C-alpha positions as YAML, in Angstrom:
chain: A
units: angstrom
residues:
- id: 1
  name: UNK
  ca: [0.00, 0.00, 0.00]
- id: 2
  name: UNK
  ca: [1.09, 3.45, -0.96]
- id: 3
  name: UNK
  ca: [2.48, 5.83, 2.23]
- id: 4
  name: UNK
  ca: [1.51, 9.05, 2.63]
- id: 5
  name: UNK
  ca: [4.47, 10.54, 1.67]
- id: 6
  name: UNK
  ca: [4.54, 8.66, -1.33]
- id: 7
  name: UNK
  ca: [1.36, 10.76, -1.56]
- id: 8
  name: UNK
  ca: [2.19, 13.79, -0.47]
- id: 9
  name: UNK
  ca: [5.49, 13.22, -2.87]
- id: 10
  name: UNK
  ca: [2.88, 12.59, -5.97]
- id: 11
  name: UNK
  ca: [0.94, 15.73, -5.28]
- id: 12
  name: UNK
  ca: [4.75, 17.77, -5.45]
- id: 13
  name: UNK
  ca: [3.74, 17.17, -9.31]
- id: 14
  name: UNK
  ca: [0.96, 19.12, -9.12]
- id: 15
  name: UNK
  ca: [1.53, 22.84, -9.88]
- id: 16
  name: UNK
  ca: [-0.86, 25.88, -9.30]
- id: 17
  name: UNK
  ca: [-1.05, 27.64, -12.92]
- id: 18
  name: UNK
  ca: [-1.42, 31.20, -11.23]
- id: 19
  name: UNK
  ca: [1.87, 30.92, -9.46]
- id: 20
  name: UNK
  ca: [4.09, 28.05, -10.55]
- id: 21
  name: UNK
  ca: [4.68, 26.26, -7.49]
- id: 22
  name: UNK
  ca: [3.19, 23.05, -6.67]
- id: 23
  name: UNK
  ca: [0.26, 22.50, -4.04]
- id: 24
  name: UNK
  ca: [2.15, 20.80, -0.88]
- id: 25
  name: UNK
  ca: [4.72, 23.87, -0.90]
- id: 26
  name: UNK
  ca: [1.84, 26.44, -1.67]
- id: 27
  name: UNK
  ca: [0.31, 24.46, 1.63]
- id: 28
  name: UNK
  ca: [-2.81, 23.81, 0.13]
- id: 29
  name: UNK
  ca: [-2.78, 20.27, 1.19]
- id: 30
  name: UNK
  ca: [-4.94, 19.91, 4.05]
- id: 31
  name: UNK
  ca: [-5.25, 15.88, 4.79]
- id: 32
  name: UNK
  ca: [-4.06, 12.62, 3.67]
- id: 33
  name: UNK
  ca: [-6.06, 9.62, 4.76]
- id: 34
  name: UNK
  ca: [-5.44, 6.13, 3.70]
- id: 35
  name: UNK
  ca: [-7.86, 3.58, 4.62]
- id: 36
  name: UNK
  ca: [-8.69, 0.09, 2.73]
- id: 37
  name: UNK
  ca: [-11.16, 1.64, 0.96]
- id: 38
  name: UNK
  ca: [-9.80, 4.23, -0.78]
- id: 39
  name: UNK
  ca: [-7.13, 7.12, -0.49]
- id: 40
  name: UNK
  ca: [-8.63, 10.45, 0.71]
- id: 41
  name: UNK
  ca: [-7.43, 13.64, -0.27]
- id: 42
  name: UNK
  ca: [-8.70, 17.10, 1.19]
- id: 43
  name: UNK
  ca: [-7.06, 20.81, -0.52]
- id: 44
  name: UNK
  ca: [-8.25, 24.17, 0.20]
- id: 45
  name: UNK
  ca: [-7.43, 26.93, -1.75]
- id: 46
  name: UNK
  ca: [-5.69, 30.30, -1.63]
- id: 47
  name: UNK
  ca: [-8.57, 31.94, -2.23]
- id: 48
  name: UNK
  ca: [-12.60, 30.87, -1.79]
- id: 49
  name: UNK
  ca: [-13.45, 31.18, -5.44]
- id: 50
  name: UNK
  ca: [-10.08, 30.07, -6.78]
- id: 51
  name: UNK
  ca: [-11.04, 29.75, -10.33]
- id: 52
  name: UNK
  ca: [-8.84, 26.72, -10.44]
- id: 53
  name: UNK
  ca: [-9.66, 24.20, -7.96]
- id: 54
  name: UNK
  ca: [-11.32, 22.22, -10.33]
- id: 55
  name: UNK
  ca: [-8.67, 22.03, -12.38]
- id: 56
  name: UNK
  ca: [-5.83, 21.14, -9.01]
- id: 57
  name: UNK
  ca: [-8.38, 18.50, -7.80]
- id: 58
  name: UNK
  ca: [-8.94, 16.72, -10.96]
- id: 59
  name: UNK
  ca: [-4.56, 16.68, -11.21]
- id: 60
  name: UNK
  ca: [-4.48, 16.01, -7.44]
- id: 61
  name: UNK
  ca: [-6.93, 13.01, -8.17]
- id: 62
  name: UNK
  ca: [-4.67, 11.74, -11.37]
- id: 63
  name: UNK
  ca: [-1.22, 12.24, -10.08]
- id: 64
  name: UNK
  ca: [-2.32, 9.81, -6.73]
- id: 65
  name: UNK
  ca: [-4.05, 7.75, -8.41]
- id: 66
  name: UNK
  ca: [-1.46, 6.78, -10.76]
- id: 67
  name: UNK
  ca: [1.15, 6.39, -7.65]
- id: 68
  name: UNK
  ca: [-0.75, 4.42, -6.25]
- id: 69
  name: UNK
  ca: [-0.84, 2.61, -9.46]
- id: 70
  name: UNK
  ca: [-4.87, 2.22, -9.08]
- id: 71
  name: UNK
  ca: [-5.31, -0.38, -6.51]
- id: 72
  name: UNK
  ca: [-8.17, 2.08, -4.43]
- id: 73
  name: UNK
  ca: [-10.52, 4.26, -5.21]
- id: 74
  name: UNK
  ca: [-8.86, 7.91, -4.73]
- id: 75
  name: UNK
  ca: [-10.82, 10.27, -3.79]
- id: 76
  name: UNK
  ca: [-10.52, 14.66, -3.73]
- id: 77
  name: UNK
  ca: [-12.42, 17.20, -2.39]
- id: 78
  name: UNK
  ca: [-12.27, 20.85, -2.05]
- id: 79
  name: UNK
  ca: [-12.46, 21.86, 1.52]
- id: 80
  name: UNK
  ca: [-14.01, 25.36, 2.76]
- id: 81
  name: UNK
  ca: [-12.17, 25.52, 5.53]
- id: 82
  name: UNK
  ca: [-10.17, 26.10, 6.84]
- id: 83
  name: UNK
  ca: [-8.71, 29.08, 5.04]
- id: 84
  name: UNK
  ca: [-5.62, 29.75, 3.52]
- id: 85
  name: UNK
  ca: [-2.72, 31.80, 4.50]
- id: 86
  name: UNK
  ca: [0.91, 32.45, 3.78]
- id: 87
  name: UNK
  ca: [2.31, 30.69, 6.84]
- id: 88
  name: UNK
  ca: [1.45, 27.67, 5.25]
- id: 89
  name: UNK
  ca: [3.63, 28.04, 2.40]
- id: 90
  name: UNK
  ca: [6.87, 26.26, 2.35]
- id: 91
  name: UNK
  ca: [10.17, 28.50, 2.68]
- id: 92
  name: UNK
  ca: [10.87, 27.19, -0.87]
- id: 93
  name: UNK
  ca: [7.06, 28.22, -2.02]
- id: 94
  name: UNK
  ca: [8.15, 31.89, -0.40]
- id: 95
  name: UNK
  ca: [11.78, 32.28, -2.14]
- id: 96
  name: UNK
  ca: [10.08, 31.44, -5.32]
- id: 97
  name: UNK
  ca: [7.47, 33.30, -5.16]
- id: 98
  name: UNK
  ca: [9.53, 36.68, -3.70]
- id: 99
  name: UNK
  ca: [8.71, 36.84, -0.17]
- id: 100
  name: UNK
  ca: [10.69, 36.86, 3.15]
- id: 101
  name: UNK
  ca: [10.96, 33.59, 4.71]
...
């Protein structure tokens, strides 16, 4: 069975179009839960009407389920809450994208 960092590792592929840095170092990956049922992933976005969370859930949802080379159902969702903020960037995510670390 796949680990979650073998998860969380598989998401690293997964880059936010708006800013060019990928979703666990943008910190918009909120849970990881791996159960014999399925693999559950929750994201939030940076913003509440991010006009592309369809498009990181639907990559989110690829990227695991082809590391975990389809043995479970994988499933993403698009949490509310909680929201986003800039502490939960990575200190790479911030160099990129300009700010102080």
């Amino acid at each position: 069975m796949i680990t979650e960092d073998e998860i969380r590792e598989a998401l690293c592929q997964v880059i936010d179009p708006d800013v060019g840095v990928n979703i666990v170092d943008l910190g918009l990956v909120e849970n990881i839960r791996i159960a014999p049922e399925g693999i559950y992933v929750d994201l939030i976005m940076t913003t509440p009407a991010c006009p592309q969370s369809a498009y990181l859930s639907d990559e989110s949802e690829r990227v695991v389920r082809a590391a975990a080379k389809d043995e479970v159902p994988v499933s993403v969702e698009v949490l509310d809450s909680p929201f986003w903020e800039p502490g939960r960037m990575s200190a790479s995510a911030k160099s990129i994208m300009g700010w102080p670390g």
